[in-house]
mmCIF file with all atom_site columns, C-alpha atoms in Angstrom:
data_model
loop_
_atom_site.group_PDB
_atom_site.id
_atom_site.type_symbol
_atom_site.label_atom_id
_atom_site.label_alt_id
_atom_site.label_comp_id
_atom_site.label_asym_id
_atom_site.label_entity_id
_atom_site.label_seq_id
_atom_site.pdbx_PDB_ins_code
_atom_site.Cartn_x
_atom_site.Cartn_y
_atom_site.Cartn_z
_atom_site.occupancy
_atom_site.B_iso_or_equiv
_atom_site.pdbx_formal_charge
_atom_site.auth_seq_id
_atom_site.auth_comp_id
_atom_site.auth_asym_id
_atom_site.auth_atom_id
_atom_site.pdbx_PDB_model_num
ATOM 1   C CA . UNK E 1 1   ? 7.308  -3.796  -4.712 1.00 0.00 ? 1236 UNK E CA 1
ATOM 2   C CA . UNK E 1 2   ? 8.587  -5.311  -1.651 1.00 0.00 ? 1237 UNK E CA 1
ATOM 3   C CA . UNK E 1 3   ? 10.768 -9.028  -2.264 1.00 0.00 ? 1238 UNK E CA 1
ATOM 4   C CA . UNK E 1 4   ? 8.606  -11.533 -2.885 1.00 0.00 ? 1239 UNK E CA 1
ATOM 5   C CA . UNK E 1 5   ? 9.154  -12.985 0.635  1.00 0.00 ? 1240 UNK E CA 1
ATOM 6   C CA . UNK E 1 6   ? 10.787 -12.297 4.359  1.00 0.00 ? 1241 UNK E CA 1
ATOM 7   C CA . UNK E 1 7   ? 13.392 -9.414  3.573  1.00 0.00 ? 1242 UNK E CA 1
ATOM 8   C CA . UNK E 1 8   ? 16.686 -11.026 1.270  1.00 0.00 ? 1243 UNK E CA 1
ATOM 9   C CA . UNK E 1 9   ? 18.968 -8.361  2.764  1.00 0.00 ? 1244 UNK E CA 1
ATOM 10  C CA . UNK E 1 10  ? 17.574 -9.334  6.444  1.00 0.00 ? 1245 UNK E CA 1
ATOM 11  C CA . UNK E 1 11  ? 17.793 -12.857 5.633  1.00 0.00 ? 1246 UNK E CA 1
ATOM 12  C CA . UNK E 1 12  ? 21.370 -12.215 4.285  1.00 0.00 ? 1247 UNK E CA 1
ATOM 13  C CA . UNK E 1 13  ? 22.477 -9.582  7.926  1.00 0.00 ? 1248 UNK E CA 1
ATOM 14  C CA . UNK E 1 14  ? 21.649 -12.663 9.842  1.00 0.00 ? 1249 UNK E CA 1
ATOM 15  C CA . UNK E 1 15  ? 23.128 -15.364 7.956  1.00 0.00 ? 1250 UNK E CA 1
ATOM 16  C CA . UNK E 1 16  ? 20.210 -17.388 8.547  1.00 0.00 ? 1251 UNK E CA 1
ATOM 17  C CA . UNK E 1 17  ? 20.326 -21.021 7.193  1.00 0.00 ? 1252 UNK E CA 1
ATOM 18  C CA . UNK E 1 18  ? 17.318 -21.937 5.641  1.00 0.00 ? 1253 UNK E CA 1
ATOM 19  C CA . UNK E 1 19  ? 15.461 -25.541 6.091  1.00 0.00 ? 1254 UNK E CA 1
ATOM 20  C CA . UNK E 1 20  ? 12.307 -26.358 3.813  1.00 0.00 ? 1255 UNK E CA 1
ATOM 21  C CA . UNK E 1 21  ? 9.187  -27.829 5.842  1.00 0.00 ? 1256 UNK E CA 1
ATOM 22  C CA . UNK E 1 22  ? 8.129  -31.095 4.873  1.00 0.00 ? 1257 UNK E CA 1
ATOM 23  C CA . UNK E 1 23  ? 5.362  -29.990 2.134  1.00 0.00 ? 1258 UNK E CA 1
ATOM 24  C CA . UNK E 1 24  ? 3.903  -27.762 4.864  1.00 0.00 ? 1259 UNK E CA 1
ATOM 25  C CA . UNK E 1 25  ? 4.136  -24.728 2.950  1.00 0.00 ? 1260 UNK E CA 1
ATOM 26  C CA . UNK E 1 26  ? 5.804  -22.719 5.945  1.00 0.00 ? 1261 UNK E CA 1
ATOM 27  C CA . UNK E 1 27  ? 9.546  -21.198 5.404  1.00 0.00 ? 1262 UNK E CA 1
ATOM 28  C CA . UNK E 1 28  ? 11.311 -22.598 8.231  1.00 0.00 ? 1263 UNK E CA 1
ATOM 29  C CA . UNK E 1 29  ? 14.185 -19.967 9.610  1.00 0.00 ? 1264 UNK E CA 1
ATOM 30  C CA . UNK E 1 30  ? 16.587 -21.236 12.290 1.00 0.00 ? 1265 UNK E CA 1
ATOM 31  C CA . UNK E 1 31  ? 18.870 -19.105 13.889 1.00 0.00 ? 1266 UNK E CA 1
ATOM 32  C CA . UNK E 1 32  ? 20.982 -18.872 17.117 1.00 0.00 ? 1267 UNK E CA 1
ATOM 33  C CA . UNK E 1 33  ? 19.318 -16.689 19.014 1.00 0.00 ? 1268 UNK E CA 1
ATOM 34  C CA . UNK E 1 34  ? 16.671 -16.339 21.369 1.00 0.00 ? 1269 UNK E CA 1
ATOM 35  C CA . UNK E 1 35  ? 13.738 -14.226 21.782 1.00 0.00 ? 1270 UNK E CA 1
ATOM 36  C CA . UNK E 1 36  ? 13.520 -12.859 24.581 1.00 0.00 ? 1271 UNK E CA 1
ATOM 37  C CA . UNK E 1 37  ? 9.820  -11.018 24.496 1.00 0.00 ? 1272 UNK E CA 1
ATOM 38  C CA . UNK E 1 38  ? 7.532  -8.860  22.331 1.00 0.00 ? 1273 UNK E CA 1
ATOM 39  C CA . UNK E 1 39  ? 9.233  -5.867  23.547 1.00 0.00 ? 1274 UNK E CA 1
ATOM 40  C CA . UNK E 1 40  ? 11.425 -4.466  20.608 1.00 0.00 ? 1275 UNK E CA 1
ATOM 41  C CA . UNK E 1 41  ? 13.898 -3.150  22.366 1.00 0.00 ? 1276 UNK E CA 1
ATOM 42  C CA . UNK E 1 42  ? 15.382 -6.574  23.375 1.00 0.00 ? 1277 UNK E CA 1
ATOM 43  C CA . UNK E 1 43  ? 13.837 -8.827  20.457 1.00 0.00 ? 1278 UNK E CA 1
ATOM 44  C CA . UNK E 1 44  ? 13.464 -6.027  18.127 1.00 0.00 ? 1279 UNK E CA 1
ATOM 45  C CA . UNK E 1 45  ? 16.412 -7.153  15.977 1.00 0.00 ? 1280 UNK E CA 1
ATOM 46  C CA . UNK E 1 46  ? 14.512 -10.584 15.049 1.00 0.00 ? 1281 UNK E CA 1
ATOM 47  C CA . UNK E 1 47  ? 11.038 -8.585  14.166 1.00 0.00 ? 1282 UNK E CA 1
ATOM 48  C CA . UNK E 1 48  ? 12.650 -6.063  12.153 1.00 0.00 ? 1283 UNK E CA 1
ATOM 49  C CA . UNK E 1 49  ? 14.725 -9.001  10.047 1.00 0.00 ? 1284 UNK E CA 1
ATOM 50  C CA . UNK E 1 50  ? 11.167 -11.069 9.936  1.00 0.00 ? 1285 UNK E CA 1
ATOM 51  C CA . UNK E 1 51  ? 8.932  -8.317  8.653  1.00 0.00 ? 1286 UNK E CA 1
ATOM 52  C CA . UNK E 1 52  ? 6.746  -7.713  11.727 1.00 0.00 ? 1287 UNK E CA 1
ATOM 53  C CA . UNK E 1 53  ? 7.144  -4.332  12.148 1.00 0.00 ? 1288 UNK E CA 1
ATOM 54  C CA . UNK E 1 54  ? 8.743  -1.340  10.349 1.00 0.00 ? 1289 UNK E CA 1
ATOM 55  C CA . UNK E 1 55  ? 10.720 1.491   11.591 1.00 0.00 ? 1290 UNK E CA 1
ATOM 56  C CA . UNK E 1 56  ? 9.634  5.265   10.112 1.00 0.00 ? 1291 UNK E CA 1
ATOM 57  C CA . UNK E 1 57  ? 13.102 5.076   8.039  1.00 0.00 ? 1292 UNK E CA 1
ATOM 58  C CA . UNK E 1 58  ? 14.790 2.198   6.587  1.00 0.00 ? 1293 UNK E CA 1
ATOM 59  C CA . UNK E 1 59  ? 18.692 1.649   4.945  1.00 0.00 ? 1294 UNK E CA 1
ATOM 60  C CA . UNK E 1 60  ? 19.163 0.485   1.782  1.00 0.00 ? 1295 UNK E CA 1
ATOM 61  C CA . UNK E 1 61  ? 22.421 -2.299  1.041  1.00 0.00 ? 1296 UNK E CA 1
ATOM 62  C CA . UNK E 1 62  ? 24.868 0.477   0.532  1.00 0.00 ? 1297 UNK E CA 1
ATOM 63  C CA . UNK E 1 63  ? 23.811 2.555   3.908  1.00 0.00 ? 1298 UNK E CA 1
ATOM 64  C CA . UNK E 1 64  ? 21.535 5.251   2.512  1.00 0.00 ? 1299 UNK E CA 1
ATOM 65  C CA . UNK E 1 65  ? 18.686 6.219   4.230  1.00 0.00 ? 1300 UNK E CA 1
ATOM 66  C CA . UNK E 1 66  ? 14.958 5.462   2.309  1.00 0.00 ? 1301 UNK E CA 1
ATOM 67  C CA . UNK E 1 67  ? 11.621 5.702   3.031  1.00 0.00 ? 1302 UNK E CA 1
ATOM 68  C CA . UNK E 1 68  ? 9.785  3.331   5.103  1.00 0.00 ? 1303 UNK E CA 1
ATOM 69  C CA . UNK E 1 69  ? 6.588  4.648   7.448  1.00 0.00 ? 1304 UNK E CA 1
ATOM 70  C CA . UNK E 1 70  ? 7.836  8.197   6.503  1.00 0.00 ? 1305 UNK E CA 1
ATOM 71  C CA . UNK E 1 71  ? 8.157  9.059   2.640  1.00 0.00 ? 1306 UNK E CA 1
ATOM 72  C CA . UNK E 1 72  ? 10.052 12.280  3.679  1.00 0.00 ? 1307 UNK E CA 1
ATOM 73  C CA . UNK E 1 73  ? 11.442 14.120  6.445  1.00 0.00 ? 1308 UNK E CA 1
ATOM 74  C CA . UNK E 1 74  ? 13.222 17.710  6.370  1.00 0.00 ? 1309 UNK E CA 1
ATOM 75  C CA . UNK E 1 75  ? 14.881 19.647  9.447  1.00 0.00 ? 1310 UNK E CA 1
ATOM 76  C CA . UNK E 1 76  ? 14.614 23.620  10.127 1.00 0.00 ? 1311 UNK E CA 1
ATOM 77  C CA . UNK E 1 77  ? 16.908 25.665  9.412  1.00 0.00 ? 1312 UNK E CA 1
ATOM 78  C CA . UNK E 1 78  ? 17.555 25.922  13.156 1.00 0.00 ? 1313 UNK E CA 1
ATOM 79  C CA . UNK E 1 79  ? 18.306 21.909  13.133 1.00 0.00 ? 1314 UNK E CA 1
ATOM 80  C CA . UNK E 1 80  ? 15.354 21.931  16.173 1.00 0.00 ? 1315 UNK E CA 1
ATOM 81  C CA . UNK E 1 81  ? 12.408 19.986  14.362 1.00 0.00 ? 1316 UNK E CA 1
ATOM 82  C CA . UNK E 1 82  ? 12.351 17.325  12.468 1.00 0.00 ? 1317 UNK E CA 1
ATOM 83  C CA . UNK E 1 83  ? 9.018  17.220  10.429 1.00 0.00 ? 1318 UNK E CA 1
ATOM 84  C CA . UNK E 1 84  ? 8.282  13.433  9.065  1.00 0.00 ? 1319 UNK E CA 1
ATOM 85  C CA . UNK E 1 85  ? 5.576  12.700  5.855  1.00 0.00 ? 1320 UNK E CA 1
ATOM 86  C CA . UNK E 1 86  ? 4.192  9.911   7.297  1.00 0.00 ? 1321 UNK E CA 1
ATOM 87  C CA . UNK E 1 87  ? 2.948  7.081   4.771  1.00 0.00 ? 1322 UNK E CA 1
ATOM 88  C CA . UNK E 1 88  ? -0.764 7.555   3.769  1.00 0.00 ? 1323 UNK E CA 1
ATOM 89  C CA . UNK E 1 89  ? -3.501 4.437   4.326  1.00 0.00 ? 1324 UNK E CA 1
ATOM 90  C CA . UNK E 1 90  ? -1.188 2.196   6.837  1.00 0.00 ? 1325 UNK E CA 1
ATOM 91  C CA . UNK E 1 91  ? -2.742 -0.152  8.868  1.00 0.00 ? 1326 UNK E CA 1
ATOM 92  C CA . UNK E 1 92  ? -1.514 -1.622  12.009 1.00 0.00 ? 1327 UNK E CA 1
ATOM 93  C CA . UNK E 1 93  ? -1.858 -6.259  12.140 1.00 0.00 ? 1328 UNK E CA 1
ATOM 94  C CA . UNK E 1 94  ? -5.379 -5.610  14.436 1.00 0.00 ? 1329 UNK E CA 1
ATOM 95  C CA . UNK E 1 95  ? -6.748 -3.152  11.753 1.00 0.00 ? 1330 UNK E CA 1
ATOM 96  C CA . UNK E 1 96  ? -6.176 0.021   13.667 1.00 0.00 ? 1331 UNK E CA 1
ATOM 97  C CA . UNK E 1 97  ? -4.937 2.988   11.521 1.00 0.00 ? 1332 UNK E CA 1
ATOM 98  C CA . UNK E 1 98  ? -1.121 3.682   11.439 1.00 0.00 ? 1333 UNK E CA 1
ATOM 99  C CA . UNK E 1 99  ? -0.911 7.633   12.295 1.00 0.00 ? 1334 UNK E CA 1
ATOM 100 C CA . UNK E 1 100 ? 1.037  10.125  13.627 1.00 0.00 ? 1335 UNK E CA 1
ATOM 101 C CA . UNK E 1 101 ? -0.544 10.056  16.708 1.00 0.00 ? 1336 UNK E CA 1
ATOM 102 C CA . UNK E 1 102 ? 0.431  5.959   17.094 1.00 0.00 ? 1337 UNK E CA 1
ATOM 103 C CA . UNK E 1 103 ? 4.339  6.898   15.646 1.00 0.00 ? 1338 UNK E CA 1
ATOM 104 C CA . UNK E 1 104 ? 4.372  9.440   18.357 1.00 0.00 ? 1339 UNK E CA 1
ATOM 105 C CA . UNK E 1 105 ? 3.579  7.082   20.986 1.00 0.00 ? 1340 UNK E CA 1
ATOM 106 C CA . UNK E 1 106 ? 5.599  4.520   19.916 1.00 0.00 ? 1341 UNK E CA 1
ATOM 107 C CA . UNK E 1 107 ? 8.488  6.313   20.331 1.00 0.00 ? 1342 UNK E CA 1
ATOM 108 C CA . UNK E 1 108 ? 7.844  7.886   23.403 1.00 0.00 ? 1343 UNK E CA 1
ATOM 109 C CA . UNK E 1 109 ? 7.301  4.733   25.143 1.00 0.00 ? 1344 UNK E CA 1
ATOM 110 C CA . UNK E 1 110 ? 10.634 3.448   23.106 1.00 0.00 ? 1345 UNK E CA 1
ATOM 111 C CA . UNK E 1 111 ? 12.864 6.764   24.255 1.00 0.00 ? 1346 UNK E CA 1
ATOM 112 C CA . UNK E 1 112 ? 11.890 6.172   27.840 1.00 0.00 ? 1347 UNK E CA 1
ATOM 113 C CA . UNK E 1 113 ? 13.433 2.578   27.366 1.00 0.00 ? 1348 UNK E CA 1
ATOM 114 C CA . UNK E 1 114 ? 17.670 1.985   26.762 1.00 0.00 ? 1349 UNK E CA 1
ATOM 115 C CA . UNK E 1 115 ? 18.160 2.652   23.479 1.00 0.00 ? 1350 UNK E CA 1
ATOM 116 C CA . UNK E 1 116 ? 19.723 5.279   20.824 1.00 0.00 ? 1351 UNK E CA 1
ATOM 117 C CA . UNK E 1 117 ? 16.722 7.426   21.108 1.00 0.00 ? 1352 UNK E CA 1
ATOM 118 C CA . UNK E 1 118 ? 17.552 7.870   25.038 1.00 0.00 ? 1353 UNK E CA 1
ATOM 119 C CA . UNK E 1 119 ? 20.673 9.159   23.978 1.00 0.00 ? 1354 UNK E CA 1
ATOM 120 C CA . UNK E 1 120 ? 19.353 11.656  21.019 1.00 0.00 ? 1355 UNK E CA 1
ATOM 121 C CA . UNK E 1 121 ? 18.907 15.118  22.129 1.00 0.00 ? 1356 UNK E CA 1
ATOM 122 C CA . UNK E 1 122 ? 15.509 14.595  22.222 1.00 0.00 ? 1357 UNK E CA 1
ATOM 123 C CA . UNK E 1 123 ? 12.688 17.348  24.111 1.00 0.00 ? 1358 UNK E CA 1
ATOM 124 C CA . UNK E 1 124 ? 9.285  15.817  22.560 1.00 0.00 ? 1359 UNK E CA 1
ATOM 125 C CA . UNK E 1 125 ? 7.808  13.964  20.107 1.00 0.00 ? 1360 UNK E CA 1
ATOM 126 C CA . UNK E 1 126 ? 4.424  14.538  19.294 1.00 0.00 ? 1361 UNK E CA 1
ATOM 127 C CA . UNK E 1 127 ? 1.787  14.646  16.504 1.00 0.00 ? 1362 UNK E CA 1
ATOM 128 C CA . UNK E 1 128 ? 0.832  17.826  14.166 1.00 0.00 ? 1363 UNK E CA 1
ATOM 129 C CA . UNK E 1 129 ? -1.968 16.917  11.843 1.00 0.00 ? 1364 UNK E CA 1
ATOM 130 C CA . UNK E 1 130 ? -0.625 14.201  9.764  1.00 0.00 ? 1365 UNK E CA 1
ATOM 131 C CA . UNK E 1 131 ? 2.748  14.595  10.480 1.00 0.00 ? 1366 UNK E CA 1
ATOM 132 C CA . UNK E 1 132 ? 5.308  13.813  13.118 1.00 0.00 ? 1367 UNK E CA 1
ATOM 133 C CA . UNK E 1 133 ? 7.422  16.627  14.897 1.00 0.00 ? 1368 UNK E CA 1
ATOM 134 C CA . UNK E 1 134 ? 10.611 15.839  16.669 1.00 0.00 ? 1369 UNK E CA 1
ATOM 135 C CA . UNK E 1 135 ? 11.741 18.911  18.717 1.00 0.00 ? 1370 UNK E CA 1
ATOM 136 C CA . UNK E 1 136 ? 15.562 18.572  19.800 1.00 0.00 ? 1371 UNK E CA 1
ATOM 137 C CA . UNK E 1 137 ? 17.403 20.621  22.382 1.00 0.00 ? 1372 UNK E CA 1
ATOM 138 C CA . UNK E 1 138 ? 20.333 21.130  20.088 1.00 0.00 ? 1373 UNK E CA 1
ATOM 139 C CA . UNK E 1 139 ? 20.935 20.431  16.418 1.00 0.00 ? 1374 UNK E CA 1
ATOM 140 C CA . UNK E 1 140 ? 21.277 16.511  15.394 1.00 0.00 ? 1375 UNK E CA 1
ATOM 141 C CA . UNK E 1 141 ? 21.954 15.507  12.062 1.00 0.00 ? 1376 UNK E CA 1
ATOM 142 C CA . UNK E 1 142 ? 21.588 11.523  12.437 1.00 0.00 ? 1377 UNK E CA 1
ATOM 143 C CA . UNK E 1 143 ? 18.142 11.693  14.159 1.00 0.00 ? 1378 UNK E CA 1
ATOM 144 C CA . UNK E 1 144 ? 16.377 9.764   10.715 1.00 0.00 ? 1379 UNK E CA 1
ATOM 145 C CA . UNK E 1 145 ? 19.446 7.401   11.121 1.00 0.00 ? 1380 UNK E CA 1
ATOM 146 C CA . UNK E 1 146 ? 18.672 6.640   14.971 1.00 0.00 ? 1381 UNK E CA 1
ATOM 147 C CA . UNK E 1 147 ? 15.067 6.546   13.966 1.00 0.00 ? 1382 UNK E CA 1
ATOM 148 C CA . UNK E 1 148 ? 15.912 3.243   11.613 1.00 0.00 ? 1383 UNK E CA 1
ATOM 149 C CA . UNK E 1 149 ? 16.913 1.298   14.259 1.00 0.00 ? 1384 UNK E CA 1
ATOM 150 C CA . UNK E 1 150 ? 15.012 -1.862  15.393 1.00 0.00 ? 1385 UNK E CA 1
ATOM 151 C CA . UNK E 1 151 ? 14.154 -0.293  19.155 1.00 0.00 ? 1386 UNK E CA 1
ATOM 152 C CA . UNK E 1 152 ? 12.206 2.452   17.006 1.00 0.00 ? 1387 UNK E CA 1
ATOM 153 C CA . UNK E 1 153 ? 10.245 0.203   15.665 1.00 0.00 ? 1388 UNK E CA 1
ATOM 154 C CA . UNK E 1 154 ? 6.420  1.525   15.269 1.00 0.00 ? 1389 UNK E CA 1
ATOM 155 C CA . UNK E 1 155 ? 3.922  -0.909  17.472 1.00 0.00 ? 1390 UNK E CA 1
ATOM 156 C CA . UNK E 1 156 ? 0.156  -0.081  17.335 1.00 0.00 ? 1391 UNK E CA 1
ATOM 157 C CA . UNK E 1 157 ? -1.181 1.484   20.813 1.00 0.00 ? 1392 UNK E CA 1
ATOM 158 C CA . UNK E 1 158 ? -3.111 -1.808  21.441 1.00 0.00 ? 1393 UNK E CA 1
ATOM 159 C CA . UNK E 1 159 ? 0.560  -3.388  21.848 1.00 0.00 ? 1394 UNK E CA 1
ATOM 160 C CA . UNK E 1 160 ? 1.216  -1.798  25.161 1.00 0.00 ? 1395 UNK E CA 1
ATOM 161 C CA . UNK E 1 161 ? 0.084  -2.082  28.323 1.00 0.00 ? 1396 UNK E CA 1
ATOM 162 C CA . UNK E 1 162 ? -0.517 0.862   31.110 1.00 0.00 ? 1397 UNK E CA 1
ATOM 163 C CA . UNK E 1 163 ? 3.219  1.486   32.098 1.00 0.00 ? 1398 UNK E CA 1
ATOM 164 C CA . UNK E 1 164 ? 4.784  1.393   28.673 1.00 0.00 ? 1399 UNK E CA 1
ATOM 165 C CA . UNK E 1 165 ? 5.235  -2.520  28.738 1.00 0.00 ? 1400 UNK E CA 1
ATOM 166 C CA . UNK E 1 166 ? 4.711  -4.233  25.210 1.00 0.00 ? 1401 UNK E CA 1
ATOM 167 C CA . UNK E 1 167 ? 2.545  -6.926  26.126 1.00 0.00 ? 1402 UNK E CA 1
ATOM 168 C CA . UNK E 1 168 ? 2.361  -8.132  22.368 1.00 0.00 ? 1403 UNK E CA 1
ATOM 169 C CA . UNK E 1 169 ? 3.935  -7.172  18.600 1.00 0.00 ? 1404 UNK E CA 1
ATOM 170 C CA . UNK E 1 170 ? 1.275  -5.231  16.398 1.00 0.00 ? 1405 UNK E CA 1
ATOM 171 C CA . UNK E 1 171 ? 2.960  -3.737  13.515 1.00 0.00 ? 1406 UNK E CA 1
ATOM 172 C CA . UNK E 1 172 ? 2.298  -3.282  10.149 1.00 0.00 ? 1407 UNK E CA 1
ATOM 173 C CA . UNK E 1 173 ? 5.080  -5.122  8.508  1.00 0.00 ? 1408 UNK E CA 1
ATOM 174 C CA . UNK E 1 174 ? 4.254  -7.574  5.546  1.00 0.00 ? 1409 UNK E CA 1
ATOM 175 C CA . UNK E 1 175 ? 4.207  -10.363 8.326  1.00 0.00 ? 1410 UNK E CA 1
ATOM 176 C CA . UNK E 1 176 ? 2.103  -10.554 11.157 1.00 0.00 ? 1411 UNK E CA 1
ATOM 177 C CA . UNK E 1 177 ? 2.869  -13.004 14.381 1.00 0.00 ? 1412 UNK E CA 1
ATOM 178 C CA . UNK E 1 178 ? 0.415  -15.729 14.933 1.00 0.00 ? 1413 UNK E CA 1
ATOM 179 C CA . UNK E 1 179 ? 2.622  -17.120 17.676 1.00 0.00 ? 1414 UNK E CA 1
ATOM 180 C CA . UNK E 1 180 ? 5.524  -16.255 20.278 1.00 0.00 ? 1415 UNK E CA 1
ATOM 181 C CA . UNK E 1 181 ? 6.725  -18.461 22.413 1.00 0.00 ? 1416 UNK E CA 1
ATOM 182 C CA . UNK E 1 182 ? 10.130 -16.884 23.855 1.00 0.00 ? 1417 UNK E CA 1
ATOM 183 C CA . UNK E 1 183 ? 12.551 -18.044 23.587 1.00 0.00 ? 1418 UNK E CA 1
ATOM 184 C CA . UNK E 1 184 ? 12.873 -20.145 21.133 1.00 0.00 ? 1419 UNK E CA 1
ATOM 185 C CA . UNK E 1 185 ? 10.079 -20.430 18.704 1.00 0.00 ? 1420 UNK E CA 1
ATOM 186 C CA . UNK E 1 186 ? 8.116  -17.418 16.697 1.00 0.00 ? 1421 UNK E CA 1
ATOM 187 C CA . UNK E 1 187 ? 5.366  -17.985 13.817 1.00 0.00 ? 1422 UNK E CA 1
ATOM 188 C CA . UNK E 1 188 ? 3.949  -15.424 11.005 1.00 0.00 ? 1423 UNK E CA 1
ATOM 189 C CA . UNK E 1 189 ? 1.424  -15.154 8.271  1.00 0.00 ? 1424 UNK E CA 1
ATOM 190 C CA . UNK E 1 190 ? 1.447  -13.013 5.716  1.00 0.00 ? 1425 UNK E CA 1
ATOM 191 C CA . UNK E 1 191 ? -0.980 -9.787  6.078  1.00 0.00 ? 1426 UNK E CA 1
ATOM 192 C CA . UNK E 1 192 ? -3.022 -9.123  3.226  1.00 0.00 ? 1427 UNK E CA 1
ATOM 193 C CA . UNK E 1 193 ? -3.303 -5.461  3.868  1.00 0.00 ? 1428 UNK E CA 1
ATOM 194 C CA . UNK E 1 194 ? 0.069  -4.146  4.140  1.00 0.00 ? 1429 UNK E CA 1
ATOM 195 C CA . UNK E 1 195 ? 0.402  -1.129  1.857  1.00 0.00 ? 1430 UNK E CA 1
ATOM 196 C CA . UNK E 1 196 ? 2.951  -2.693  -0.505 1.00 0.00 ? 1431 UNK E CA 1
ATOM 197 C CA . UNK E 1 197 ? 1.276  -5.731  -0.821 1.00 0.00 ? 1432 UNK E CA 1
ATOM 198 C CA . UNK E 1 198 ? 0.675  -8.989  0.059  1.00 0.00 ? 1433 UNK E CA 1
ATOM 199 C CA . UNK E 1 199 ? 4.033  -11.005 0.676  1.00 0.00 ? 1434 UNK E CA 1
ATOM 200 C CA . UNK E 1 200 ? 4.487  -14.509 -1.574 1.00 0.00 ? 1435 UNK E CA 1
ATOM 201 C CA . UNK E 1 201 ? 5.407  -16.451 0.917  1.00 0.00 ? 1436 UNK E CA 1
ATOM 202 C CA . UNK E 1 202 ? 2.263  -17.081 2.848  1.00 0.00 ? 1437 UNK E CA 1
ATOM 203 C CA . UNK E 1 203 ? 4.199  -18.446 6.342  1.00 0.00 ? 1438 UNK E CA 1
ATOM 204 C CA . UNK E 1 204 ? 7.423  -18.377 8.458  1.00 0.00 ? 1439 UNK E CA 1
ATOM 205 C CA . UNK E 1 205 ? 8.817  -19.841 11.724 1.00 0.00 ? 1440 UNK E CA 1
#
């Protein structure tokens, strides 16, 4: 089951002080640092560490890759596809289905953007029946590595506008946002629905 509230080991990578609310039943997090949009790739850091959104593979304390909206992934024996088990019965915060068809754009739009994933060996990523396909140009072992990162985080397609812009976070993290106002100030619920369970904690800001 996931911790009974925002990530320990997140709380812990930022070093986050913690302040109780005055009776208001809302986990007050303060941190130095700004957020600077709903786009992950320059706020992703903070959405990842607040349970917004989650990344197809996550690392445990001691490094090793684990399952998050993949259970498994294998490569051919070529090293030119990577074939990813995506998590069954996912559901994005606005109630749209979590699919391989949403991971595939969700990457796309984040390997078009600075990031690892612009500089993986990358020729497509795209959808076959329930899973997700990566096709590479040349072998690349730390592809599920580079795919744990917080810029390949997994938004719903609802989050982005025409050209690629995220225009607000949709994920399907334990936490959904209620309210951004960059820089400085970021509010969450907890979402019923997530597939591991409700969280404990009800709010955060």
């Amino acid at each position: 089951m996931r911790p009974a509230f925002l990530s320990a080991a997140a709380l812990a990578a930022l070093s986050l002080p913690l302040t109780a609310g005055t009776n208001d039943g809302v986990l007050d997090i303060v941190a130095p640092f700004e957020i600077k949009g709903a786009d992950p790739v320059t706020s992703g850091n903070i959405f990842i560490k607040m349970d917004l959104a989650e990344t197809l593979v996550n690392v445990d304390p001691d490094g090793r890759l684990t399952p998050g909206l993949a259970l498994s992934w294998q490569a051919s024996d070529d090293g030119l596809e990577w074939r990813f088990d995506l998590r069954p019965d996912v559901v994005f915060h606005d109630g749209s289905a979590f699919d391989a068809d949403a991971a595939a754009h969700a990457l796309n739009v984040a390997r078009a953007k600075p990031g690892l994933l612009e500089t993986a060996p990358i020729a497509a990523i795209s959808a076959d029946g329930g899973d997700l396909v990566v096709t590479l140009t040349e072998p690349f072992a730390p592809l599920p590595a580079f795919l744990s990162e917080y810029r390949s985080l997994i938004l719903a397609p609802a989050a982005y506008g025409p050209g690629g812009e995220v225009t607000e976070v949709i994920g399907t993290g334990p936490y959904r946002v209620t309210r951004l106002d960059a820089p400085l100030r970021l509010e969450a619920q907890g979402f019923a629905d997530h597939w591991d369970g409700p969280p404990f904690i009800d709010r955060a800001s």
